[in-house]
XYZ file of C-alpha atoms in Angstrom:
534
model
C 21.201 91.881 57.519
C 24.392 92.257 55.631
C 25.089 95.623 57.292
C 24.237 94.192 60.695
C 26.284 91.298 59.997
C 29.258 93.356 59.352
C 28.529 95.380 62.302
C 28.633 92.431 64.603
C 32.135 91.235 62.792
C 33.568 94.638 63.498
C 32.523 94.434 67.056
C 34.205 90.959 67.699
C 37.444 92.080 66.190
C 37.395 94.911 68.686
C 37.059 92.459 71.541
C 39.888 90.405 70.364
C 37.859 87.784 68.125
C 39.277 87.522 64.648
C 36.800 85.490 63.044
C 33.889 82.852 62.660
C 34.912 79.424 61.853
C 32.180 77.096 60.268
C 32.650 73.781 58.333
C 35.535 71.810 58.194
C 36.611 68.762 60.512
C 36.390 70.715 63.814
C 33.466 72.568 63.031
C 31.124 69.329 62.378
C 31.438 68.470 65.718
C 31.725 72.378 67.560
C 29.440 74.014 65.546
C 30.726 78.033 64.882
C 34.144 78.653 66.557
C 35.213 82.157 67.270
C 38.948 82.118 66.689
C 40.647 84.832 69.172
C 43.755 86.727 68.746
C 47.187 85.487 69.338
C 47.796 88.013 72.415
C 44.369 86.971 73.788
C 45.099 83.399 73.316
C 48.136 83.987 75.184
C 46.645 85.486 78.274
C 43.822 83.048 78.156
C 45.875 80.300 78.923
C 47.515 81.854 82.016
C 45.390 79.845 84.390
C 47.736 76.361 82.996
C 50.623 78.053 84.639
C 48.911 78.865 87.760
C 47.552 75.332 88.312
C 50.893 73.703 87.342
C 52.901 75.762 89.738
C 50.872 74.253 92.611
C 50.964 70.723 91.219
C 54.830 70.852 90.780
C 54.717 71.709 94.463
C 52.519 68.847 95.087
C 54.774 66.566 93.315
C 58.148 67.773 94.852
C 57.325 68.295 98.418
C 54.198 66.757 99.650
C 55.208 63.231 99.789
C 58.332 63.688 101.780
C 56.587 66.213 104.215
C 53.459 63.859 105.322
C 56.719 61.359 106.302
C 57.838 63.982 108.849
C 54.476 63.925 110.140
C 54.668 60.444 110.956
C 53.013 58.544 108.075
C 55.565 55.750 106.886
C 57.222 55.405 103.579
C 54.462 52.714 102.244
C 51.318 54.527 103.538
C 52.777 57.650 102.106
C 52.018 56.260 98.598
C 48.354 55.346 99.533
C 47.620 59.063 100.101
C 48.021 59.679 96.321
C 44.658 57.240 96.045
C 42.677 60.420 96.180
C 43.768 61.861 93.180
C 42.785 58.717 91.168
C 39.454 58.661 92.705
C 38.805 62.535 92.191
C 39.702 62.046 88.494
C 37.564 58.880 87.762
C 34.688 60.618 88.902
C 35.326 64.085 88.396
C 37.106 64.810 85.080
C 34.800 62.776 82.802
C 31.631 64.169 84.613
C 32.794 67.624 84.129
C 33.918 67.429 80.881
C 30.780 66.012 79.964
C 28.858 68.873 81.830
C 31.045 71.745 80.503
C 30.094 70.490 76.902
C 26.397 71.229 77.879
C 26.944 74.106 80.075
C 24.586 76.836 79.108
C 25.363 79.747 81.541
C 25.853 83.230 80.046
C 29.326 83.190 81.743
C 30.281 80.443 79.401
C 30.729 76.952 78.961
C 34.104 75.994 80.715
C 35.036 78.953 82.894
C 32.317 78.513 85.616
C 34.129 74.959 86.180
C 37.430 76.544 86.189
C 36.592 79.227 88.701
C 35.083 76.755 91.006
C 37.803 74.448 90.887
C 40.551 77.208 91.431
C 38.162 78.196 94.521
C 38.813 74.854 95.979
C 42.549 74.891 95.047
C 43.211 77.633 97.463
C 41.132 76.438 100.198
C 43.329 73.091 99.805
C 46.583 75.448 100.070
C 45.330 76.675 103.396
C 44.406 73.484 104.766
C 47.883 71.970 103.565
C 49.690 74.955 104.784
C 48.583 75.187 108.319
C 47.987 71.706 108.902
C 51.043 71.445 111.602
C 49.493 74.539 113.544
C 45.914 72.635 113.193
C 47.244 69.662 114.509
C 48.990 71.345 117.492
C 45.732 73.224 118.337
C 44.001 69.997 118.486
C 46.469 68.502 120.919
C 49.171 66.507 118.976
C 51.745 67.876 121.274
C 52.746 70.741 123.540
C 56.359 71.217 122.535
C 58.168 72.800 120.312
C 59.058 71.403 116.929
C 62.512 71.403 117.635
C 62.126 69.309 120.665
C 59.385 66.970 119.172
C 60.022 64.320 116.808
C 57.249 61.769 117.061
C 54.110 61.345 115.299
C 51.548 63.864 114.999
C 48.157 62.426 113.860
C 45.787 65.044 113.891
C 48.358 67.069 111.625
C 48.884 64.371 109.408
C 44.829 63.534 109.210
C 44.381 67.252 108.177
C 47.200 67.325 105.844
C 45.521 64.351 104.164
C 42.219 65.882 103.713
C 43.793 69.050 102.372
C 45.787 66.932 99.909
C 42.566 65.107 98.580
C 40.574 68.529 98.229
C 43.661 69.888 96.170
C 43.430 66.571 93.984
C 39.654 66.878 93.750
C 40.338 70.792 92.528
C 42.961 70.105 90.032
C 40.816 67.586 88.341
C 37.716 69.897 88.537
C 40.047 72.720 86.618
C 41.741 70.415 84.283
C 39.288 69.113 81.810
C 37.326 72.407 81.321
C 40.702 74.124 80.749
C 41.861 71.621 78.005
C 38.454 71.937 76.151
C 38.227 75.718 76.514
C 41.747 75.977 74.446
C 40.249 73.827 71.691
C 37.068 75.992 72.009
C 38.995 79.456 71.450
C 41.749 78.278 69.010
C 39.397 76.882 66.127
C 40.577 74.126 63.694
C 43.404 76.575 62.123
C 44.751 77.896 65.537
C 44.783 74.429 67.226
C 48.298 73.739 67.166
C 49.492 77.281 68.181
C 47.203 77.512 70.809
C 47.996 74.459 72.459
C 51.885 74.772 72.150
C 51.084 78.154 74.121
C 48.950 76.189 76.577
C 51.744 73.497 77.039
C 54.441 76.623 77.305
C 52.427 77.963 80.348
C 52.632 74.607 81.979
C 56.368 74.324 81.803
C 56.475 77.926 82.953
C 54.342 76.865 86.148
C 56.465 73.848 86.655
C 59.627 75.807 86.437
C 58.666 78.611 89.101
C 57.325 75.887 90.835
C 60.192 73.265 91.292
C 62.404 76.455 91.888
C 60.110 77.349 94.420
C 60.332 73.865 95.827
C 64.253 73.796 96.069
C 64.413 76.963 97.852
C 64.626 76.475 101.648
C 64.640 80.065 102.482
C 60.939 80.926 103.026
C 61.373 80.942 107.023
C 64.127 83.396 106.430
C 62.282 85.710 103.908
C 58.827 85.413 105.991
C 59.836 84.883 109.764
C 56.254 85.152 110.704
C 55.478 81.901 108.968
C 57.426 80.068 111.868
C 55.184 79.023 114.731
C 55.898 76.696 117.800
C 54.189 73.695 115.626
C 55.766 74.783 112.523
C 59.778 75.019 112.109
C 62.065 75.540 109.226
C 60.800 72.786 106.888
C 57.197 73.425 107.523
C 57.530 77.243 106.874
C 59.074 76.560 103.862
C 56.199 74.655 102.634
C 53.650 77.012 103.958
C 55.618 80.009 102.194
C 55.772 78.206 98.828
C 51.956 77.329 99.225
C 50.860 80.851 100.089
C 52.535 82.068 97.026
C 51.132 79.434 95.034
C 47.658 80.944 96.060
C 48.478 84.271 94.743
C 49.836 83.061 91.473
C 46.956 80.905 91.330
C 44.356 83.869 91.451
C 46.257 86.334 89.380
C 46.262 83.840 86.654
C 42.823 82.881 86.943
C 41.644 86.363 86.677
C 43.694 86.813 83.759
C 42.018 83.746 82.388
C 38.447 84.718 83.158
C 38.634 88.007 81.598
C 40.448 87.447 78.279
C 38.884 83.720 77.692
C 36.099 85.475 76.164
C 33.589 82.193 75.620
C 30.580 82.233 73.568
C 27.693 81.087 75.467
C 26.154 77.716 74.369
C 22.686 79.410 73.485
C 24.271 81.686 71.371
C 26.399 79.053 69.151
C 23.224 77.175 68.873
C 21.205 80.138 67.602
C 24.246 81.268 65.380
C 24.400 77.729 63.925
C 20.718 77.951 63.088
C 21.225 81.353 60.972
C 24.159 79.995 59.081
C 22.685 76.485 58.662
C 25.651 74.921 60.300
C 25.471 71.758 62.320
C 25.896 72.348 66.298
C 27.196 69.735 68.502
C 26.204 66.392 68.218
C 25.792 66.065 71.715
C 23.404 68.656 72.168
C 21.139 68.262 69.534
C 18.315 67.738 72.126
C 19.476 69.253 75.092
C 16.318 69.071 77.289
C 16.221 65.413 76.550
C 19.764 64.944 77.850
C 18.991 66.989 80.962
C 16.332 65.121 81.711
C 18.500 61.826 81.331
C 20.270 62.876 84.336
C 23.828 61.250 85.153
C 22.983 58.167 83.016
C 23.143 60.200 80.219
C 27.082 60.458 80.721
C 27.579 56.467 81.038
C 25.593 56.219 77.869
C 27.772 58.642 75.891
C 30.761 56.023 76.339
C 29.052 54.638 73.247
C 30.059 57.632 71.276
C 33.686 57.282 71.750
C 35.235 57.544 68.328
C 36.951 54.631 66.797
C 40.656 53.861 67.745
C 40.055 55.816 71.308
C 40.164 52.459 73.133
C 43.829 51.780 72.089
C 44.801 55.516 73.055
C 43.187 54.831 76.472
C 45.285 51.242 76.915
C 48.739 52.697 75.492
C 48.268 55.884 77.953
C 47.379 53.592 81.036
C 50.197 51.605 80.476
C 52.477 54.664 79.906
C 51.340 56.448 82.975
C 51.816 53.060 84.907
C 55.467 53.414 84.039
C 55.592 56.855 85.365
C 53.937 57.216 88.501
C 56.379 55.563 90.519
C 59.067 57.898 89.671
C 56.411 60.886 89.803
C 55.224 60.185 93.471
C 58.859 59.084 94.695
C 61.100 61.458 92.859
C 62.619 63.623 95.461
C 61.742 61.275 98.228
C 64.429 59.158 95.790
C 66.800 61.820 96.113
C 66.517 62.197 99.833
C 66.933 58.560 100.446
C 68.814 56.671 97.906
C 71.234 59.348 96.391
C 71.842 61.479 99.837
C 71.095 58.606 102.385
C 68.797 60.384 104.583
C 65.678 59.440 106.494
C 62.855 61.794 107.549
C 62.518 60.547 111.057
C 65.608 59.711 111.426
C 68.702 61.084 113.607
C 69.188 64.964 113.029
C 72.035 64.538 110.694
C 69.838 61.949 108.574
C 66.753 64.519 108.592
C 69.219 67.160 107.365
C 70.485 64.945 104.518
C 67.007 64.033 103.481
C 65.854 67.449 103.255
C 68.759 68.380 101.134
C 68.201 65.845 98.999
C 64.340 66.632 98.475
C 65.624 70.137 97.787
C 68.101 68.996 94.961
C 65.210 66.428 93.887
C 63.175 69.844 92.975
C 66.091 71.458 91.515
C 66.236 68.409 89.190
C 62.401 68.525 88.103
C 63.095 72.472 87.423
C 65.806 71.289 84.803
C 63.100 68.483 83.830
C 60.668 70.925 83.238
C 63.128 73.490 81.451
C 63.516 70.213 78.673
C 59.921 69.801 78.473
C 58.900 73.284 77.765
C 61.728 73.306 74.876
C 60.780 69.747 73.659
C 56.791 70.910 73.489
C 57.891 72.675 70.465
C 59.780 70.060 68.808
C 56.803 67.890 68.907
C 55.026 68.849 65.843
C 57.830 68.457 63.421
C 58.664 65.237 65.122
C 55.357 63.840 64.657
C 55.023 65.091 60.728
C 58.302 63.364 60.104
C 57.985 60.013 62.040
C 54.127 60.177 62.665
C 52.602 60.697 66.233
C 52.662 56.807 66.780
C 56.052 56.319 66.267
C 57.177 59.214 68.525
C 55.027 57.837 71.082
C 56.180 54.309 70.723
C 60.023 55.597 70.648
C 59.827 57.690 74.015
C 58.050 54.529 75.771
C 61.307 52.477 74.800
C 63.524 55.544 76.020
C 61.255 55.663 79.318
C 61.813 51.869 79.715
C 65.568 52.505 79.475
C 65.501 55.564 81.869
C 63.681 53.796 84.645
C 65.973 50.799 84.431
C 68.931 53.483 84.788
C 67.337 55.158 87.671
C 67.422 51.651 89.643
C 71.006 51.130 88.570
C 72.198 54.779 90.063
C 70.213 54.333 93.075
C 71.563 50.742 93.824
C 75.347 51.967 92.962
C 74.654 54.998 95.601
C 73.558 52.635 98.323
C 76.393 50.168 97.649
C 78.950 52.661 97.891
C 77.489 54.401 100.866
C 77.298 51.216 103.032
C 80.993 50.357 102.035
C 82.158 53.553 103.602
C 81.737 55.229 107.095
C 77.773 55.329 108.029
C 78.058 58.192 110.359
C 79.498 60.263 107.673
C 76.158 60.971 105.493
C 77.359 62.476 102.095
C 76.503 62.516 98.557
C 79.250 61.617 95.879
C 79.442 64.396 93.322
C 79.579 61.901 90.423
C 76.379 60.149 91.580
C 74.600 63.653 92.190
C 75.671 64.735 88.551
C 74.294 61.460 87.232
C 70.963 61.769 89.242
C 70.333 65.470 88.235
C 71.471 64.252 84.571
C 68.378 61.734 84.832
C 65.968 64.337 85.814
C 67.002 66.389 83.085
C 66.673 63.861 80.326
C 63.473 62.461 81.682
C 62.092 65.728 80.444
C 61.836 65.014 76.918
C 59.557 61.829 77.302
C 57.624 63.130 79.684
C 56.910 66.195 77.196
C 55.326 63.681 74.707
C 53.073 62.043 77.317
C 51.798 65.430 78.073
C 51.269 66.068 74.676
C 50.501 63.461 72.265
C 47.670 61.171 73.986
C 45.720 64.716 74.312
C 46.551 65.568 70.624
C 45.328 62.110 69.244
C 42.215 62.234 71.521
C 41.443 66.116 70.331
C 42.160 65.156 66.551
C 39.908 61.627 67.186
C 37.203 63.935 68.633
C 37.409 66.523 66.007
C 37.170 64.081 62.821
C 34.853 61.502 64.357
C 32.711 63.035 67.051
C 32.294 62.234 70.852
C 32.831 66.152 72.134
C 36.018 67.483 73.337
C 35.055 68.033 76.866
C 33.756 64.331 77.098
C 36.883 62.689 75.249
C 39.452 64.661 77.238
C 37.523 63.407 80.731
C 37.356 59.773 79.695
C 41.031 59.897 78.738
C 41.986 60.763 82.139
C 40.223 57.647 83.581
C 43.367 55.953 81.699
C 45.675 58.298 83.816
C 44.066 57.765 87.354
C 43.726 53.987 86.739
C 47.279 53.364 87.037
C 47.833 55.967 89.795
C 45.106 53.630 91.479
C 47.510 50.705 91.184
C 50.714 52.801 91.828
C 49.257 54.386 95.205
C 48.352 50.886 96.496
C 51.143 48.770 95.489
C 53.939 50.877 95.163
C 54.918 51.417 99.000
C 53.764 47.771 100.038
C 56.026 46.575 97.123
C 58.769 48.432 98.113
C 58.443 47.380 101.736
C 58.502 43.629 100.728
C 62.052 44.110 99.208
C 63.359 47.217 101.604
C 62.235 50.550 102.381
C 63.833 52.431 99.152
C 62.381 52.976 95.724
C 64.231 50.820 93.698
C 61.665 47.729 93.565
C 58.803 50.157 92.032
C 60.986 51.761 89.427
C 62.310 48.243 87.908
C 58.652 47.290 87.619
C 58.206 50.993 85.709
C 60.890 49.858 83.248
C 59.224 46.481 82.506
C 55.556 48.288 82.011
C 57.350 51.009 79.525
C 58.730 48.626 77.237
C 55.091 46.692 77.403
C 53.610 50.177 76.589
C 55.759 50.547 73.599
C 54.771 47.279 72.290
C 50.842 47.436 72.619
C 51.131 51.008 71.050
C 53.269 49.812 68.152
C 50.429 47.264 67.207
C 47.543 49.066 68.500
C 47.626 52.813 68.195
C 45.899 54.535 65.387
C 47.916 55.402 62.448
C 47.571 59.312 62.210
C 49.641 61.178 59.249
C 52.068 63.891 60.392
C 49.699 66.435 58.287
C 46.767 65.567 60.691
C 48.762 66.178 63.473
C 49.017 69.904 62.380
C 45.600 70.147 63.770
C 45.809 68.233 66.914
C 46.208 69.929 70.287
C 49.482 69.812 71.806
C 48.892 70.323 75.365
C 50.011 69.719 78.791
C 48.970 68.135 82.191
C 49.345 65.610 84.978
């Protein structure tokens, strides 16, 4: 028996699995955990970079582009409501089911594989929406000659947008849970630093791609009678996103050598360790159906409701900028209009590309900050760091309003026909984008980190807790999607009113967090997952 055990360990090492962790805080909830080697862990996180590349394109390009199809500024915000709906339904349920998935392929990889397949479908629909709309009869004119609305193209585009958001949510919860599964208690900090780095890398190349306006030159075959330069740039960027996603998915599927749940249970019985508390009676759970998911809310660890509340407030302060950052650059800073005169359209497109460049700078700061989070939390505690960055977010959103108002005032005091951007205003705007990378890194990390620690020490299941945490992200997105556009329309056509509300909500989030967040020590944070995400 001992010899067989030794042979098994040798086979694990050959496969890149270093050891089995049993006991401790984490294993009490997760059962025996095989901790993988560093190189295998790096490669297993690759899908995070591929998904984030596409997400960066979605954030930087899609809101401006859909306005060129005829959707108004106010209605374009409502397009984003698909993400909250998908996230509210998909992530918690997928997280719950992936905790219990008994396939030989693993618990998390089947969901990641399915999500990436649907992302590819969505990318094709979005990229070719103008061509599909043209075929359905939007117009017979060349895209250079037609500036009206394209209803069919807009509907196809929004359909693809919905599928894309649905698919992103299908991937996210299992991907985060997979990292916790593979890392083990001792490697959790290191694994999630790698995960966050992949996401920062995906952001950087995604925003760099979004700021590039030369795809129609590099791939002239992308241009058609229905698809001119801006459309061809979007199409090229998203086709490259699909290729990179498939490559990163292949790497993750190969190197994320998951242990099937049945093997974990069998090994736990042999070693005398407890298995996952939420699957102690799997047959009973399966017979209970989806209602077991709603009953599982009772299993949330103490302190989780406070984390959900503060996360909700923080994202409520972030989403106006998140949805309208490049549109803000195009309108308030570059003084363009997506459906205006040719000079206004060109100014708007330059602003969108410059906004994507600002998001690239933002992602560089985000990636660098991710490695500073653990030392900061050991020094000041996760609660203080989170609260402090909410105050910083409040100030920066207020600065956004000031810069936008100043830019518009200066422009209206000059010759209206001369559409230019002041160099000092542009520099301030890009600086703002860059500095916002710091609080964004905190938001991408600490809520998930605190959730992982609570789930590991107090129960609830990693997949389930991460999925439910996503509800506190999608709920503010619903509010902003429904309210930001009409709110801006009430005061004018620009983005400043929504950013002003965001500043106030950021301050409220800081106050609530100071009094309500659980007090985790810096030492506890050493084993918390530091991840990224949207």
